[in-house]
PDB file of C-alpha atoms in Angstrom:
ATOM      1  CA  UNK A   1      49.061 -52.210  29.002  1.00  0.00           C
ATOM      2  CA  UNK A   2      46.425 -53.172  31.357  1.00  0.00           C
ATOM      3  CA  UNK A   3      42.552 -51.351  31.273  1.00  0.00           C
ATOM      4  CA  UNK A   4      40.508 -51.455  34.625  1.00  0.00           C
ATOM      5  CA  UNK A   5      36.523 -51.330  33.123  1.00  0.00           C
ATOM      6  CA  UNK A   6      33.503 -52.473  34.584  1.00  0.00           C
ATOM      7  CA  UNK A   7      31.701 -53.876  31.382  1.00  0.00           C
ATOM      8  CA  UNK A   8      28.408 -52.044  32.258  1.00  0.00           C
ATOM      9  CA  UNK A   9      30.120 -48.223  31.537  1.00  0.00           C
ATOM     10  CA  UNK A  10      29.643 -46.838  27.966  1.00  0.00           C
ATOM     11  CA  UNK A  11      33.183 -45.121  28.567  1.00  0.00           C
ATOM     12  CA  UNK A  12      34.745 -48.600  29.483  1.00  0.00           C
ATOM     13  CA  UNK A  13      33.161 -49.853  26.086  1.00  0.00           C
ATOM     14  CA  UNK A  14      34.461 -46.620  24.021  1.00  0.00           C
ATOM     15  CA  UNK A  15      37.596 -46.663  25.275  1.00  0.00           C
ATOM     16  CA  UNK A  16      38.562 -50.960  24.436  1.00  0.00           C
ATOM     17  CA  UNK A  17      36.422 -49.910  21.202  1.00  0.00           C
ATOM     18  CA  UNK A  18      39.466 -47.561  20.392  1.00  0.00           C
ATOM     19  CA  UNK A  19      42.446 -49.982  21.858  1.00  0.00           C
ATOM     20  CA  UNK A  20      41.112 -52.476  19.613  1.00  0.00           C
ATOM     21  CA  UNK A  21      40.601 -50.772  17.180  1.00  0.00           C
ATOM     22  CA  UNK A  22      44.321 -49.532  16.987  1.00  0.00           C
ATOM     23  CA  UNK A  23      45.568 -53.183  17.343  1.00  0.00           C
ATOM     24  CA  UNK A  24      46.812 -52.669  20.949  1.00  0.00           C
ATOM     25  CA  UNK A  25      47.774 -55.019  23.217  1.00  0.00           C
ATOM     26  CA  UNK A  26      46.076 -54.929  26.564  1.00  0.00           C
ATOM     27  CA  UNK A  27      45.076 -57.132  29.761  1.00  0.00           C
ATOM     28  CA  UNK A  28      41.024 -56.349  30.941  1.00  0.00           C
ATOM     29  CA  UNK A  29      40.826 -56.303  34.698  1.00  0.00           C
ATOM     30  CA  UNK A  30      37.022 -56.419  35.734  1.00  0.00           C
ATOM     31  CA  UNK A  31      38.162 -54.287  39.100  1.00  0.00           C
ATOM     32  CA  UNK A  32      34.925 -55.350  40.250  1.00  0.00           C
ATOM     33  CA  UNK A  33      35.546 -58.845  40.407  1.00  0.00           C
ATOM     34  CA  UNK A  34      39.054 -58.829  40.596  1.00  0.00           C
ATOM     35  CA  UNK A  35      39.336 -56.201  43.088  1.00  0.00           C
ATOM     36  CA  UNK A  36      42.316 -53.820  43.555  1.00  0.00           C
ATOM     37  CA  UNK A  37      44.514 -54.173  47.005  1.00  0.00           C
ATOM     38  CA  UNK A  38      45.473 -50.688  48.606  1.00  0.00           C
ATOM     39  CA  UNK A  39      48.617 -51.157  47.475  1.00  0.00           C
ATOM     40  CA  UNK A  40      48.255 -51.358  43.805  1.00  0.00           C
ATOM     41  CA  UNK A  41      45.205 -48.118  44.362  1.00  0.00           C
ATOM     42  CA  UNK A  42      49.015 -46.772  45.581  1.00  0.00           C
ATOM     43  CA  UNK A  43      50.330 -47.688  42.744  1.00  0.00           C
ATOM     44  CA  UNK A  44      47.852 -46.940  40.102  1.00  0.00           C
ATOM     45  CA  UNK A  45      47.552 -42.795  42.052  1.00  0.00           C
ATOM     46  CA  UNK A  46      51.574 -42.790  41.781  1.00  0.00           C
ATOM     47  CA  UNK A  47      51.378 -43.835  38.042  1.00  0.00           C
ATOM     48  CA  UNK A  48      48.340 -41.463  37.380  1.00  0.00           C
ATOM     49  CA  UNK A  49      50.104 -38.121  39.727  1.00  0.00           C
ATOM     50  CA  UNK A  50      46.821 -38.292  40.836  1.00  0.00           C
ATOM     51  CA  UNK A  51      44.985 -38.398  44.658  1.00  0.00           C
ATOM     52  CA  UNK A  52      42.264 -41.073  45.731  1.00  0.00           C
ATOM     53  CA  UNK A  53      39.793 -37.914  45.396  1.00  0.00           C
ATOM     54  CA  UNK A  54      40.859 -37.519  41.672  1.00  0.00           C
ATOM     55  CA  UNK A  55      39.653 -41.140  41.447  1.00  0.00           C
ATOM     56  CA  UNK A  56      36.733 -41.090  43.365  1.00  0.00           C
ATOM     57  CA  UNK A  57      33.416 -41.432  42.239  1.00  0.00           C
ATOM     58  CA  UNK A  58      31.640 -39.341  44.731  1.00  0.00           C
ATOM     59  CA  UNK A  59      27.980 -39.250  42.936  1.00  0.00           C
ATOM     60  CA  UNK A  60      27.703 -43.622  43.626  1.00  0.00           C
ATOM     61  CA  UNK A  61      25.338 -44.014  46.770  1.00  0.00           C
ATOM     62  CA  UNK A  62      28.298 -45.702  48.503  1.00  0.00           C
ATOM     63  CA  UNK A  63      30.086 -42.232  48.400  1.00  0.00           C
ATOM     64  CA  UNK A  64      26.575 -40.881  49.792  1.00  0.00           C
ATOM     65  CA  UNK A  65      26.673 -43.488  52.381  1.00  0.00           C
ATOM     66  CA  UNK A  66      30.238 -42.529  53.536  1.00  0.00           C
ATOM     67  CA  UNK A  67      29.669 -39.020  53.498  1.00  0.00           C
ATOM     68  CA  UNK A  68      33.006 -38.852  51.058  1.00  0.00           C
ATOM     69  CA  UNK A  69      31.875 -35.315  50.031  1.00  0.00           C
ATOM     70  CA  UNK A  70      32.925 -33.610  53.633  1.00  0.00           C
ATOM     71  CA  UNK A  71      35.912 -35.992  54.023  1.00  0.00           C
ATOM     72  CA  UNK A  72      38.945 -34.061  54.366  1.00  0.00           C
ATOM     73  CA  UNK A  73      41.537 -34.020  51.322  1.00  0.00           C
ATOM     74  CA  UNK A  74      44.810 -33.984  52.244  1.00  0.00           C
ATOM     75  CA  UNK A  75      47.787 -36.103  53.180  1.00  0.00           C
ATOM     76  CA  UNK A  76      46.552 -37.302  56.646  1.00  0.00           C
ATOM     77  CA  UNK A  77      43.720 -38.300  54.931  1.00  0.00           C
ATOM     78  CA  UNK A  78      44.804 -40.054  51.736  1.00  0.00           C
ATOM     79  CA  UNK A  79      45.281 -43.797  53.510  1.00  0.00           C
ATOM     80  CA  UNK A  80      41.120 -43.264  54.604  1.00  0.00           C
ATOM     81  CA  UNK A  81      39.846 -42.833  50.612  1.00  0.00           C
ATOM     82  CA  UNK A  82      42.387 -45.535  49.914  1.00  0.00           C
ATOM     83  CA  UNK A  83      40.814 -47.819  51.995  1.00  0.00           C
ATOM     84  CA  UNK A  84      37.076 -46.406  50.614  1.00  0.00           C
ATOM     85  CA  UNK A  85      38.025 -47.088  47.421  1.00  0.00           C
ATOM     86  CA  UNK A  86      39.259 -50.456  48.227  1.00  0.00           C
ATOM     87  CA  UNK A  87      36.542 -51.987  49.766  1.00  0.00           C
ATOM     88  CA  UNK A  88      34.288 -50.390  47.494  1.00  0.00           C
ATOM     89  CA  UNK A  89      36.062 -50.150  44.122  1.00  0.00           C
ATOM     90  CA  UNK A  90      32.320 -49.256  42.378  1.00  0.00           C
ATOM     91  CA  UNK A  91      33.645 -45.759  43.458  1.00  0.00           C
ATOM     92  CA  UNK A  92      36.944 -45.562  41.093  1.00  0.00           C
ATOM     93  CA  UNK A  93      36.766 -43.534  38.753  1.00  0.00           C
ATOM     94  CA  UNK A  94      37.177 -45.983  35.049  1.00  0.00           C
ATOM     95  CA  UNK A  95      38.414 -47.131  32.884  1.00  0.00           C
ATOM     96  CA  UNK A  96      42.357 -46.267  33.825  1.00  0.00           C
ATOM     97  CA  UNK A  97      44.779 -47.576  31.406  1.00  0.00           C
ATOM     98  CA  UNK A  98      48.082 -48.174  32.728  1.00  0.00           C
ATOM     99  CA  UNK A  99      50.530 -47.872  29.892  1.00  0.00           C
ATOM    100  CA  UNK A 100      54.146 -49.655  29.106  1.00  0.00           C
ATOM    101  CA  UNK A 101      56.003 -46.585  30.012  1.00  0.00           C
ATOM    102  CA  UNK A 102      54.986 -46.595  33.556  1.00  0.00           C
ATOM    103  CA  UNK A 103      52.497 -44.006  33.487  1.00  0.00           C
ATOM    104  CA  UNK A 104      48.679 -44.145  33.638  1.00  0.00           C
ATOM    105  CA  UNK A 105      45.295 -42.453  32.214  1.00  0.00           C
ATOM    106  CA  UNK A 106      41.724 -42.308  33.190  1.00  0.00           C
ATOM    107  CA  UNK A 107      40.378 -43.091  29.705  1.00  0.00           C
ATOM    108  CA  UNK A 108      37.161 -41.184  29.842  1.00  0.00           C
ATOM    109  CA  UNK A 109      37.574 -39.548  26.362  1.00  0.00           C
ATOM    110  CA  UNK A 110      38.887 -40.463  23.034  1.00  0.00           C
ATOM    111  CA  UNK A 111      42.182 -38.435  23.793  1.00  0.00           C
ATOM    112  CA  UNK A 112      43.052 -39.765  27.021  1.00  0.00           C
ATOM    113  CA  UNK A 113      43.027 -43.035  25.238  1.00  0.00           C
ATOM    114  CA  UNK A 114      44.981 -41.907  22.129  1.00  0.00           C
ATOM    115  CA  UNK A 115      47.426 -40.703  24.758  1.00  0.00           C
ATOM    116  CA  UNK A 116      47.827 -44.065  26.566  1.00  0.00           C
ATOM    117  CA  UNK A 117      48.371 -45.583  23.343  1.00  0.00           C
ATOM    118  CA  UNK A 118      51.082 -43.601  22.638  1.00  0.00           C
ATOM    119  CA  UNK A 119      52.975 -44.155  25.342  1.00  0.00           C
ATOM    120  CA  UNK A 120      53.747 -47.418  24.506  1.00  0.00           C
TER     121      UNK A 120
END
């Protein structure tokens, strides 16, 4: 199980608060340091059933900047918020926990942590 967090967000804190606290096993990424490729945002989307707009955190000033809010969503699009997200990963959407089974969570709330954790 690996947990993308930026160690700044309360719901980053809350959610390794809970992994620890059920003895799980887990890698931290910092995805602000250690920055996501477009290929494993791919990934991490395919794992979630997700699109980079599910992910997207469009109230961060770079979204502003972008103008993210009147970008198109659909599949001609996708490969465009990919790349957003990837050179500015301070826009995804955290912490996601990807869990042993293959799948993934955003971990926002208690439950969507629970529900990593059992999916081990």
């Amino acid at each position: 199980m690996e947990i993308w967090i930026n160690p700044a967000c309360s719901k980053c804190r809350s959610a390794i608060g809970l992994l620890d606290a059920e003895g799980a096993e887990y890698t931290v990424r910092r995805y602000l340091e250690d920055v996501p490729s477009e290929d494993e945002i791919r990934e991490v989307l395919d794992r979630l059933g997700l699109e980079p707009w599910d992910i997207t955190r469009t109230q961060e000033a770079a979204a502003k900047e972008l103008g993210l809010k009147e970008w198109s969503r659909d599949d001609s699009s996708r490969d465009r918020w990919i790349t957003a997200l990837a050179e500015h990963p301070k826009l995804i959407q955290r912490p996601i926990i990807t869990a042993d089974d293959g799948s993934a969570v955003v971990g926002r709330t208690e439950d969507a942590v629970r529900d990593a954790l059992a999916r081990k």
